[in-house]
Amino acid sequence: MGRLVDEVVAGMPEAEVVQRIGSADPLLFAVEVDAVVDVTLPQVSPEVVAAATTEGLPVLVGTSGWSGERIGSLRAGRDESAPPVLIVPNFSVGAVLAARFAEQAATWFESIEIVEAHHAGKADSPSGTAVATAERIAAARADLGPVSAPHTDQRARGQQVGSVPIHSLRLDGVQAKQDVLFGGPGELLTVRHETTSPVAYAAGIRLAIAALPGLTGVTVGLESLLLR
């Protein structure tokens, strides 16, 4: 993702990469830096955001692991003068739309589960996209209660997020794929999105970087920019 961000910014006349920080480098920002893009690891990302905002720098977060609870803690610890933070679980336009469709379907079905698959090198599971999707489903069902998910005490039944079981696959030969399955009497609805190449993220990265300076507070999701 870092290389892809580099390539996207190289094609933006209004932006340029002035510093690259790797895992072995100190978390210090050059004076030329106007904003930070974080594409690290879930355990490192909060440190990057804290360091950047302490320096008064806006931050675009493209790292998984920012659950609703973690985002809530970030919001609770901020004051009005703090620089903006934009958290994007998935830069794919198709993934954003798929999550919106799943949210719309959530109130029509009682039985809902998510199966997500990513490449074998992905460090976290469930994916940030799956967690965000499950949280949106739970929010849409706030007045209806949890989904119907039997036998969740069994390990093979996945990890529950907002009462929605999530099953994570990590396989060679896969880039990123997510199925949200909705079961009803006599029918099954599947909302599926698959990324076949990282180029799918380029448009979202470009949009997020361009929008970051004009934001305030903590903004979550590319849909806040696409579907306004």
PDB file of C-alpha atoms in Angstrom, residues 2-217:
ATOM      1  CA  GLY A   2       2.874   2.367   0.682  1.00  0.00           C
ATOM      2  CA  ARG A   3       4.203   1.874  -2.838  1.00  0.00           C
ATOM      3  CA  LEU A   4       0.720   2.385  -4.274  1.00  0.00           C
ATOM      4  CA  VAL A   5       0.267   5.637  -2.335  1.00  0.00           C
ATOM      5  CA  ASP A   6       3.648   6.740  -3.680  1.00  0.00           C
ATOM      6  CA  GLU A   7       2.535   6.023  -7.253  1.00  0.00           C
ATOM      7  CA  VAL A   8      -0.827   7.775  -6.817  1.00  0.00           C
ATOM      8  CA  VAL A   9       0.706  10.912  -5.318  1.00  0.00           C
ATOM      9  CA  ALA A  10       3.284  11.025  -8.136  1.00  0.00           C
ATOM     10  CA  GLY A  11       0.372  11.551 -10.516  1.00  0.00           C
ATOM     11  CA  MET A  12      -1.217  14.357  -8.471  1.00  0.00           C
ATOM     12  CA  PRO A  13      -0.024  17.845  -9.450  1.00  0.00           C
ATOM     13  CA  GLU A  14      -1.246  19.287  -6.149  1.00  0.00           C
ATOM     14  CA  ALA A  15       0.691  16.848  -3.929  1.00  0.00           C
ATOM     15  CA  GLU A  16       4.094  15.241  -3.556  1.00  0.00           C
ATOM     16  CA  VAL A  17       5.779  12.746  -1.256  1.00  0.00           C
ATOM     17  CA  VAL A  18       8.419  14.606   0.758  1.00  0.00           C
ATOM     18  CA  GLN A  19       9.253  11.905   3.318  1.00  0.00           C
ATOM     19  CA  ARG A  20       8.990   8.128   3.574  1.00  0.00           C
ATOM     20  CA  ILE A  21       9.124   6.519   7.013  1.00  0.00           C
ATOM     21  CA  GLY A  22       9.792   2.793   7.278  1.00  0.00           C
ATOM     22  CA  SER A  23       9.435   0.410  10.213  1.00  0.00           C
ATOM     23  CA  ALA A  24      13.086   0.882  11.215  1.00  0.00           C
ATOM     24  CA  ASP A  25      12.949   4.701  11.116  1.00  0.00           C
ATOM     25  CA  PRO A  26      12.182   7.051  14.022  1.00  0.00           C
ATOM     26  CA  LEU A  27       8.653   8.473  14.017  1.00  0.00           C
ATOM     27  CA  LEU A  28       9.755  12.045  13.283  1.00  0.00           C
ATOM     28  CA  PHE A  29       8.296  14.258  10.554  1.00  0.00           C
ATOM     29  CA  ALA A  30      10.270  16.599   8.326  1.00  0.00           C
ATOM     30  CA  VAL A  31       9.392  20.302   8.380  1.00  0.00           C
ATOM     31  CA  GLU A  32       8.191  20.047   4.763  1.00  0.00           C
ATOM     32  CA  VAL A  33       5.431  17.588   5.711  1.00  0.00           C
ATOM     33  CA  ASP A  34       1.896  19.042   5.514  1.00  0.00           C
ATOM     34  CA  ALA A  35      -0.033  15.772   6.009  1.00  0.00           C
ATOM     35  CA  VAL A  36       0.635  12.125   6.882  1.00  0.00           C
ATOM     36  CA  VAL A  37      -0.618   8.961   5.200  1.00  0.00           C
ATOM     37  CA  ASP A  38      -0.551   5.960   7.533  1.00  0.00           C
ATOM     38  CA  VAL A  39      -0.418   2.512   5.900  1.00  0.00           C
ATOM     39  CA  THR A  40       1.314   0.520   8.630  1.00  0.00           C
ATOM     40  CA  LEU A  41       0.047  -2.234  10.952  1.00  0.00           C
ATOM     41  CA  PRO A  42      -2.884  -2.251  13.417  1.00  0.00           C
ATOM     42  CA  GLN A  43      -0.598  -2.228  16.452  1.00  0.00           C
ATOM     43  CA  VAL A  44       1.480   0.683  15.098  1.00  0.00           C
ATOM     44  CA  SER A  45      -1.210   2.874  13.545  1.00  0.00           C
ATOM     45  CA  PRO A  46      -2.418   4.583  16.770  1.00  0.00           C
ATOM     46  CA  GLU A  47       1.155   5.676  17.503  1.00  0.00           C
ATOM     47  CA  VAL A  48       1.473   7.182  14.022  1.00  0.00           C
ATOM     48  CA  VAL A  49      -1.820   9.060  14.395  1.00  0.00           C
ATOM     49  CA  ALA A  50      -0.872  10.342  17.852  1.00  0.00           C
ATOM     50  CA  ALA A  51       2.569  11.487  16.702  1.00  0.00           C
ATOM     51  CA  ALA A  52       1.196  13.250  13.621  1.00  0.00           C
ATOM     52  CA  THR A  53      -1.685  15.022  15.342  1.00  0.00           C
ATOM     53  CA  THR A  54       0.615  16.131  18.159  1.00  0.00           C
ATOM     54  CA  GLU A  55       2.640  17.898  15.474  1.00  0.00           C
ATOM     55  CA  GLY A  56      -0.543  19.469  14.091  1.00  0.00           C
ATOM     56  CA  LEU A  57      -0.545  17.331  10.937  1.00  0.00           C
ATOM     57  CA  PRO A  58      -3.704  15.950   9.290  1.00  0.00           C
ATOM     58  CA  VAL A  59      -3.666  12.156   8.946  1.00  0.00           C
ATOM     59  CA  LEU A  60      -5.124   9.778   6.379  1.00  0.00           C
ATOM     60  CA  VAL A  61      -5.332   6.297   7.926  1.00  0.00           C
ATOM     61  CA  GLY A  62      -5.391   3.382   5.498  1.00  0.00           C
ATOM     62  CA  THR A  63      -4.492   0.774   8.114  1.00  0.00           C
ATOM     63  CA  SER A  64      -6.841  -1.998   9.303  1.00  0.00           C
ATOM     64  CA  GLY A  65      -7.759  -2.468  12.947  1.00  0.00           C
ATOM     65  CA  TRP A  66      -9.647   0.771  13.584  1.00  0.00           C
ATOM     66  CA  SER A  67     -12.784  -0.670  15.167  1.00  0.00           C
ATOM     67  CA  GLY A  68     -15.661   1.457  16.389  1.00  0.00           C
ATOM     68  CA  GLU A  69     -14.274   1.233  19.918  1.00  0.00           C
ATOM     69  CA  ARG A  70     -10.830   2.465  18.863  1.00  0.00           C
ATOM     70  CA  ILE A  71     -12.303   5.293  16.795  1.00  0.00           C
ATOM     71  CA  GLY A  72     -14.494   6.281  19.745  1.00  0.00           C
ATOM     72  CA  SER A  73     -11.419   6.517  21.969  1.00  0.00           C
ATOM     73  CA  LEU A  74      -9.683   8.695  19.386  1.00  0.00           C
ATOM     74  CA  ARG A  75     -12.653  11.060  19.227  1.00  0.00           C
ATOM     75  CA  ALA A  76     -12.982  11.213  23.008  1.00  0.00           C
ATOM     76  CA  GLY A  77      -9.376  12.294  23.456  1.00  0.00           C
ATOM     77  CA  ARG A  78      -9.451  15.195  20.970  1.00  0.00           C
ATOM     78  CA  ASP A  79     -10.136  18.901  21.252  1.00  0.00           C
ATOM     79  CA  GLU A  80     -11.712  21.123  18.611  1.00  0.00           C
ATOM     80  CA  SER A  81      -8.375  22.544  17.460  1.00  0.00           C
ATOM     81  CA  ALA A  82      -6.888  19.106  16.646  1.00  0.00           C
ATOM     82  CA  PRO A  83      -6.036  18.435  12.971  1.00  0.00           C
ATOM     83  CA  PRO A  84      -8.394  16.207  10.955  1.00  0.00           C
ATOM     84  CA  VAL A  85      -8.102  12.433  10.825  1.00  0.00           C
ATOM     85  CA  LEU A  86      -9.639  10.489   7.928  1.00  0.00           C
ATOM     86  CA  ILE A  87      -9.911   6.731   8.540  1.00  0.00           C
ATOM     87  CA  VAL A  88     -10.574   4.627   5.434  1.00  0.00           C
ATOM     88  CA  PRO A  89     -11.093   0.874   6.001  1.00  0.00           C
ATOM     89  CA  ASN A  90     -11.148   0.269   2.235  1.00  0.00           C
ATOM     90  CA  PHE A  91     -10.155   2.583  -0.629  1.00  0.00           C
ATOM     91  CA  SER A  92     -12.128   0.611  -3.227  1.00  0.00           C
ATOM     92  CA  VAL A  93     -15.237   2.355  -4.551  1.00  0.00           C
ATOM     93  CA  GLY A  94     -16.866  -1.052  -5.132  1.00  0.00           C
ATOM     94  CA  ALA A  95     -16.228  -2.098  -1.524  1.00  0.00           C
ATOM     95  CA  VAL A  96     -17.818   1.129  -0.269  1.00  0.00           C
ATOM     96  CA  LEU A  97     -20.930   0.489  -2.341  1.00  0.00           C
ATOM     97  CA  ALA A  98     -21.086  -3.174  -1.251  1.00  0.00           C
ATOM     98  CA  ALA A  99     -21.019  -2.110   2.408  1.00  0.00           C
ATOM     99  CA  ARG A 100     -23.827   0.362   1.741  1.00  0.00           C
ATOM    100  CA  PHE A 101     -25.917  -2.359   0.046  1.00  0.00           C
ATOM    101  CA  ALA A 102     -25.308  -4.683   3.006  1.00  0.00           C
ATOM    102  CA  GLU A 103     -26.427  -1.977   5.408  1.00  0.00           C
ATOM    103  CA  GLN A 104     -29.645  -1.526   3.416  1.00  0.00           C
ATOM    104  CA  ALA A 105     -30.371  -5.268   3.423  1.00  0.00           C
ATOM    105  CA  ALA A 106     -29.631  -5.704   7.131  1.00  0.00           C
ATOM    106  CA  THR A 107     -33.123  -4.790   8.328  1.00  0.00           C
ATOM    107  CA  TRP A 108     -34.803  -7.317   6.012  1.00  0.00           C
ATOM    108  CA  PHE A 109     -33.037 -10.477   7.189  1.00  0.00           C
ATOM    109  CA  GLU A 110     -32.485 -12.031  10.618  1.00  0.00           C
ATOM    110  CA  SER A 111     -29.679 -14.400   9.600  1.00  0.00           C
ATOM    111  CA  ILE A 112     -26.495 -12.584   8.479  1.00  0.00           C
ATOM    112  CA  GLU A 113     -22.869 -13.710   8.274  1.00  0.00           C
ATOM    113  CA  ILE A 114     -19.690 -12.441   6.592  1.00  0.00           C
ATOM    114  CA  VAL A 115     -16.997 -14.495   4.851  1.00  0.00           C
ATOM    115  CA  GLU A 116     -13.885 -12.543   3.894  1.00  0.00           C
ATOM    116  CA  ALA A 117     -10.747 -13.762   2.157  1.00  0.00           C
ATOM    117  CA  HIS A 118      -7.404 -12.001   1.749  1.00  0.00           C
ATOM    118  CA  HIS A 119      -3.890 -12.865   0.641  1.00  0.00           C
ATOM    119  CA  ALA A 120      -1.807 -14.996   2.970  1.00  0.00           C
ATOM    120  CA  GLY A 121       0.402 -12.046   3.946  1.00  0.00           C
ATOM    121  CA  LYS A 122      -2.372  -9.953   5.510  1.00  0.00           C
ATOM    122  CA  ALA A 123      -1.398  -9.446   9.138  1.00  0.00           C
ATOM    123  CA  ASP A 124      -4.813  -9.016  10.766  1.00  0.00           C
ATOM    124  CA  SER A 125      -8.133 -10.815  10.831  1.00  0.00           C
ATOM    125  CA  PRO A 126     -10.947 -10.141  10.574  1.00  0.00           C
ATOM    126  CA  SER A 127     -10.244  -7.444   8.008  1.00  0.00           C
ATOM    127  CA  GLY A 128     -10.994  -3.812   8.728  1.00  0.00           C
ATOM    128  CA  THR A 129     -13.560  -3.859   5.925  1.00  0.00           C
ATOM    129  CA  ALA A 130     -15.380  -6.823   7.470  1.00  0.00           C
ATOM    130  CA  VAL A 131     -15.386  -5.225  10.909  1.00  0.00           C
ATOM    131  CA  ALA A 132     -16.698  -1.946   9.501  1.00  0.00           C
ATOM    132  CA  THR A 133     -19.389  -3.795   7.529  1.00  0.00           C
ATOM    133  CA  ALA A 134     -20.512  -5.745  10.605  1.00  0.00           C
ATOM    134  CA  GLU A 135     -20.639  -2.568  12.678  1.00  0.00           C
ATOM    135  CA  ARG A 136     -22.782  -0.870  10.031  1.00  0.00           C
ATOM    136  CA  ILE A 137     -25.122  -3.873   9.943  1.00  0.00           C
ATOM    137  CA  ALA A 138     -25.431  -3.752  13.734  1.00  0.00           C
ATOM    138  CA  ALA A 139     -26.163  -0.023  13.654  1.00  0.00           C
ATOM    139  CA  ALA A 140     -28.827  -0.510  10.984  1.00  0.00           C
ATOM    140  CA  ARG A 141     -30.435  -3.162  13.202  1.00  0.00           C
ATOM    141  CA  ALA A 142     -30.238  -1.133  16.408  1.00  0.00           C
ATOM    142  CA  ASP A 143     -34.025  -1.192  16.837  1.00  0.00           C
ATOM    143  CA  LEU A 144     -34.339  -4.847  15.779  1.00  0.00           C
ATOM    144  CA  GLY A 145     -31.684  -6.421  17.964  1.00  0.00           C
ATOM    145  CA  PRO A 146     -28.845  -8.853  17.176  1.00  0.00           C
ATOM    146  CA  VAL A 147     -28.823 -11.136  14.173  1.00  0.00           C
ATOM    147  CA  SER A 148     -29.748 -14.792  14.488  1.00  0.00           C
ATOM    148  CA  ALA A 149     -26.413 -16.637  14.777  1.00  0.00           C
ATOM    149  CA  PRO A 150     -26.665 -20.077  16.431  1.00  0.00           C
ATOM    150  CA  HIS A 151     -23.798 -21.999  18.052  1.00  0.00           C
ATOM    151  CA  THR A 152     -21.445 -19.013  18.322  1.00  0.00           C
ATOM    152  CA  ASP A 153     -19.743 -20.731  21.268  1.00  0.00           C
ATOM    153  CA  GLN A 154     -18.075 -23.064  18.756  1.00  0.00           C
ATOM    154  CA  ARG A 155     -14.722 -21.798  17.435  1.00  0.00           C
ATOM    155  CA  ALA A 156     -15.573 -22.671  13.843  1.00  0.00           C
ATOM    156  CA  ARG A 157     -18.468 -20.200  13.940  1.00  0.00           C
ATOM    157  CA  GLY A 158     -16.141 -17.232  13.477  1.00  0.00           C
ATOM    158  CA  GLN A 159     -15.585 -14.043  15.438  1.00  0.00           C
ATOM    159  CA  GLN A 160     -18.663 -12.014  16.281  1.00  0.00           C
ATOM    160  CA  VAL A 161     -18.646  -8.264  15.631  1.00  0.00           C
ATOM    161  CA  GLY A 162     -21.881  -6.491  16.459  1.00  0.00           C
ATOM    162  CA  SER A 163     -23.471  -9.985  16.746  1.00  0.00           C
ATOM    163  CA  VAL A 164     -22.486 -10.772  13.109  1.00  0.00           C
ATOM    164  CA  PRO A 165     -20.202 -13.825  12.692  1.00  0.00           C
ATOM    165  CA  ILE A 166     -17.143 -13.105  10.520  1.00  0.00           C
ATOM    166  CA  HIS A 167     -15.142 -15.936   8.956  1.00  0.00           C
ATOM    167  CA  SER A 168     -11.652 -15.014   7.729  1.00  0.00           C
ATOM    168  CA  LEU A 169      -9.670 -16.875   5.082  1.00  0.00           C
ATOM    169  CA  ARG A 170      -5.988 -16.178   4.371  1.00  0.00           C
ATOM    170  CA  LEU A 171      -4.963 -17.803   1.093  1.00  0.00           C
ATOM    171  CA  ASP A 172      -2.395 -17.598  -1.663  1.00  0.00           C
ATOM    172  CA  GLY A 173      -3.976 -16.595  -4.959  1.00  0.00           C
ATOM    173  CA  VAL A 174      -6.427 -14.132  -3.369  1.00  0.00           C
ATOM    174  CA  GLN A 175      -6.195 -10.348  -3.270  1.00  0.00           C
ATOM    175  CA  ALA A 176      -9.326  -9.375  -1.317  1.00  0.00           C
ATOM    176  CA  LYS A 177     -12.858 -10.738  -1.347  1.00  0.00           C
ATOM    177  CA  GLN A 178     -15.882 -10.343   0.899  1.00  0.00           C
ATOM    178  CA  ASP A 179     -19.300 -12.010   0.873  1.00  0.00           C
ATOM    179  CA  VAL A 180     -22.098 -10.808   3.142  1.00  0.00           C
ATOM    180  CA  LEU A 181     -24.740 -13.522   3.257  1.00  0.00           C
ATOM    181  CA  PHE A 182     -28.357 -12.810   4.195  1.00  0.00           C
ATOM    182  CA  GLY A 183     -30.546 -15.850   4.876  1.00  0.00           C
ATOM    183  CA  GLY A 184     -34.330 -15.735   4.870  1.00  0.00           C
ATOM    184  CA  PRO A 185     -37.188 -18.216   4.485  1.00  0.00           C
ATOM    185  CA  GLY A 186     -36.569 -19.992   1.189  1.00  0.00           C
ATOM    186  CA  GLU A 187     -33.882 -17.584  -0.067  1.00  0.00           C
ATOM    187  CA  LEU A 188     -30.273 -16.487   0.235  1.00  0.00           C
ATOM    188  CA  LEU A 189     -28.989 -13.040  -0.740  1.00  0.00           C
ATOM    189  CA  THR A 190     -25.228 -12.526  -1.178  1.00  0.00           C
ATOM    190  CA  VAL A 191     -23.580  -9.124  -1.472  1.00  0.00           C
ATOM    191  CA  ARG A 192     -20.139  -9.838  -2.925  1.00  0.00           C
ATOM    192  CA  HIS A 193     -17.156  -7.663  -3.687  1.00  0.00           C
ATOM    193  CA  GLU A 194     -13.795  -8.850  -4.973  1.00  0.00           C
ATOM    194  CA  THR A 195     -10.611  -6.898  -5.605  1.00  0.00           C
ATOM    195  CA  THR A 196      -8.493  -8.487  -8.315  1.00  0.00           C
ATOM    196  CA  SER A 197      -5.720  -5.861  -8.416  1.00  0.00           C
ATOM    197  CA  PRO A 198      -4.440  -3.130  -6.063  1.00  0.00           C
ATOM    198  CA  VAL A 199      -5.186  -0.617  -8.832  1.00  0.00           C
ATOM    199  CA  ALA A 200      -8.782  -0.719  -7.516  1.00  0.00           C
ATOM    200  CA  TYR A 201      -7.616   1.385  -4.556  1.00  0.00           C
ATOM    201  CA  ALA A 202      -5.999   4.163  -6.586  1.00  0.00           C
ATOM    202  CA  ALA A 203      -9.081   6.326  -7.170  1.00  0.00           C
ATOM    203  CA  GLY A 204     -10.040   6.174  -3.494  1.00  0.00           C
ATOM    204  CA  ILE A 205      -6.532   7.081  -2.346  1.00  0.00           C
ATOM    205  CA  ARG A 206      -6.486  10.054  -4.713  1.00  0.00           C
ATOM    206  CA  LEU A 207      -9.901  11.236  -3.508  1.00  0.00           C
ATOM    207  CA  ALA A 208      -8.979  10.876   0.171  1.00  0.00           C
ATOM    208  CA  ILE A 209      -5.665  12.743  -0.130  1.00  0.00           C
ATOM    209  CA  ALA A 210      -7.305  15.592  -2.032  1.00  0.00           C
ATOM    210  CA  ALA A 211     -10.140  15.870   0.503  1.00  0.00           C
ATOM    211  CA  LEU A 212      -8.051  15.628   3.689  1.00  0.00           C
ATOM    212  CA  PRO A 213      -7.071  19.325   4.044  1.00  0.00           C
ATOM    213  CA  GLY A 214     -10.715  20.426   3.927  1.00  0.00           C
ATOM    214  CA  LEU A 215     -11.961  18.064   6.650  1.00  0.00           C
ATOM    215  CA  THR A 216     -12.451  18.623  10.369  1.00  0.00           C
ATOM    216  CA  GLY A 217     -12.591  16.207  13.287  1.00  0.00           C
TER     217      GLY A 217
END
